C-alpha cells in the first residue's frame, strides 16, 4: 500500500496552499467561461463526491459556507504563515476527529482555490485509505463473531445436560449445531484470504478492499444464520437445565413437607401438586412445572404458618380467659376460639389467621386501662340537613401514666375508620352546654371524665350522665 513518489502527499498539499496565488491566476480562463453560479455549483458537486469517497459527510451549509468564504476573499489573498500550515498538516495526520474539525474546512478552501486535480487526487487517496481501514475493521469484527459462535458451540456440546436430553431433543440439538457449523465453514475461504490469523491489515489493500466489502455482505448473512442456529441449540440446553433444576426443587420441597408431618388435608394437596409438577417435567412443559413448584413452595409456607397459628390459638384463648371479667369479653373469647377450631379442621390458613388476629386484638383490649378525658367541644351542621346542628365533645384516651392511647374511630360522616389520639363524641345539646358552662367559670373543665376503661373489660363505663342515666354513644367524628 505504499504511495507513488510522484503523487502529492498531504504535506505537499499543505505547501501547495502557499502558492495558491499563482495557481489562482490559472483559473482566470475558466472564470471567463463560467458564470459565478455555475462555478459554485460545479465546485460544490466536486467537493461532495470527494468527501463522500473519504467517508466524510458534509452538509450543504458547510460546503456553501466554505465556497462563499473563498469567493469573498478572492481578491484579498493573505500570505499564509508556514508554521500554521505545518500545524494543520500534523493535525490531519492525527486521524478522524481532528481531521473533521480542522482539516476539512482547510481542504475545502484549498481545493477551491487551487482548482488542482492533483490536490483532489491527494484528498481522494486519503479517502480511499480511510475506506480501506473501515473495511478492515468490519472484516475483523465479523471474524471475531465467527470465532465466538464456534466457541459457544463447543461449550454447548460440553454441557453435562446434553447426555440428559431425550432422543428427539438431542436430534434437534445436533441439527442446529451441524447447520451452524456448516454456515460458519462457508466463510472459511473468505477469512483465509482477507483476515488470515484474525488480522485484516496485511490482507486487505487498496486494490481489493472494495471486493472484500462486497463479499462480506454475503459472509455476514452466513454468520447471522449460524448464530441463529447456535442460539436455538443453546435454548435446548437451557431448557433442559431448568427442567433438571425444577425437578430437584420439587424433590426437596416434598421431602421437607413430608418431614413436617402435616395433617391429611395438607398432605394430600402437597402430594398432588408434586405429582403434577413431575408430570409436567416428563412432558417437558417447563412453565407448568415451575408453576407447580411455586405452588408447592407456597404450600410449605402455609403448613408452617398453620402450625404456628394453631399454637397461638391456644395461647391467646388461655390469656383471654385469665384476664376477662366482663361476661361480654368471655363470650367474645369463646366465639373466636370456636371459629378458630373450625378453621383448623378445614385447614383454612387465611381464615384462621384472621381469627387469631382478632383474638390478639381482644387480648390487648382486655389488658388496657384508661380514661376518656374531655378537652373541649365543637358543633357542626348535619351533612344531610343544614338546619340541624350536631354537638361533639372532644376526647382523648389517657392511660394511668398520662400517655395518650391511639384509638381506631369510625367517622360517622364518612364511614371511614381512622386511628387518632383525639376525636369528637356526639352528645345532646344539653350535655354540650353543661360542659361549656363548666369551662366558663375558670377556663378548666372540672368534670372532665367521660368514661373509664377497666382491665378485663371490653366496654367502657360511661361516667357522664344525661337525664339521670349514663350517656349513650351516638356517633363520632375524626375531623372537624
Short mmCIF file of N, CA and C in Angstrom, two decimals, residues 13 18 26 37 66 71 89 134 205 216 244 257 357 367 418 442:
data_model
loop_
_atom_site.label_atom_id
_atom_site.label_comp_id
_atom_site.label_asym_id
_atom_site.label_seq_id
_atom_site.Cartn_x
_atom_site.Cartn_y
_atom_site.Cartn_z
N UNK A 13 0.57 18.85 -0.17
CA UNK A 13 -0.67 19.58 -0.40
C UNK A 13 -0.72 20.87 0.41
N UNK A 18 0.52 27.40 -0.11
CA UNK A 18 1.31 28.64 -0.01
C UNK A 18 1.47 29.33 -1.36
N UNK A 26 -4.34 30.77 -12.90
CA UNK A 26 -4.62 29.79 -13.95
C UNK A 26 -6.11 29.55 -14.11
N UNK A 37 -22.32 31.52 -10.51
CA UNK A 37 -23.23 30.49 -10.00
C UNK A 37 -22.86 29.12 -10.53
N UNK A 66 -18.02 27.34 2.96
CA UNK A 66 -16.63 27.31 2.50
C UNK A 66 -16.48 27.98 1.14
N UNK A 71 -14.95 32.85 -2.30
CA UNK A 71 -15.24 33.90 -3.27
C UNK A 71 -15.17 35.28 -2.64
N UNK A 89 -1.23 20.38 8.98
CA UNK A 89 -0.84 19.08 8.41
C UNK A 89 -0.65 18.04 9.50
N UNK A 134 -11.82 1.14 7.20
CA UNK A 134 -13.16 0.79 7.65
C UNK A 134 -13.50 -0.65 7.29
N UNK A 205 -6.00 -4.40 0.98
CA UNK A 205 -5.25 -3.24 0.49
C UNK A 205 -6.12 -2.42 -0.45
N UNK A 216 -18.25 -9.43 1.80
CA UNK A 216 -18.56 -9.52 3.22
C UNK A 216 -20.06 -9.53 3.49
N UNK A 244 -34.22 -29.79 34.92
CA UNK A 244 -33.49 -30.56 35.94
C UNK A 244 -33.52 -29.82 37.28
N UNK A 257 -41.73 -31.15 53.22
CA UNK A 257 -43.14 -31.16 53.65
C UNK A 257 -43.47 -32.46 54.37
N UNK A 357 -55.79 -13.00 64.73
CA UNK A 357 -55.55 -11.56 64.87
C UNK A 357 -56.65 -10.90 65.71
N UNK A 367 -56.45 -5.96 78.35
CA UNK A 367 -55.33 -5.56 79.20
C UNK A 367 -55.27 -4.05 79.40
N UNK A 418 -60.34 5.59 61.24
CA UNK A 418 -59.08 6.31 61.33
C UNK A 418 -58.52 6.16 62.75
N UNK A 442 -63.83 29.00 85.16
CA UNK A 442 -62.39 29.15 85.46
C UNK A 442 -61.48 28.71 84.31
#
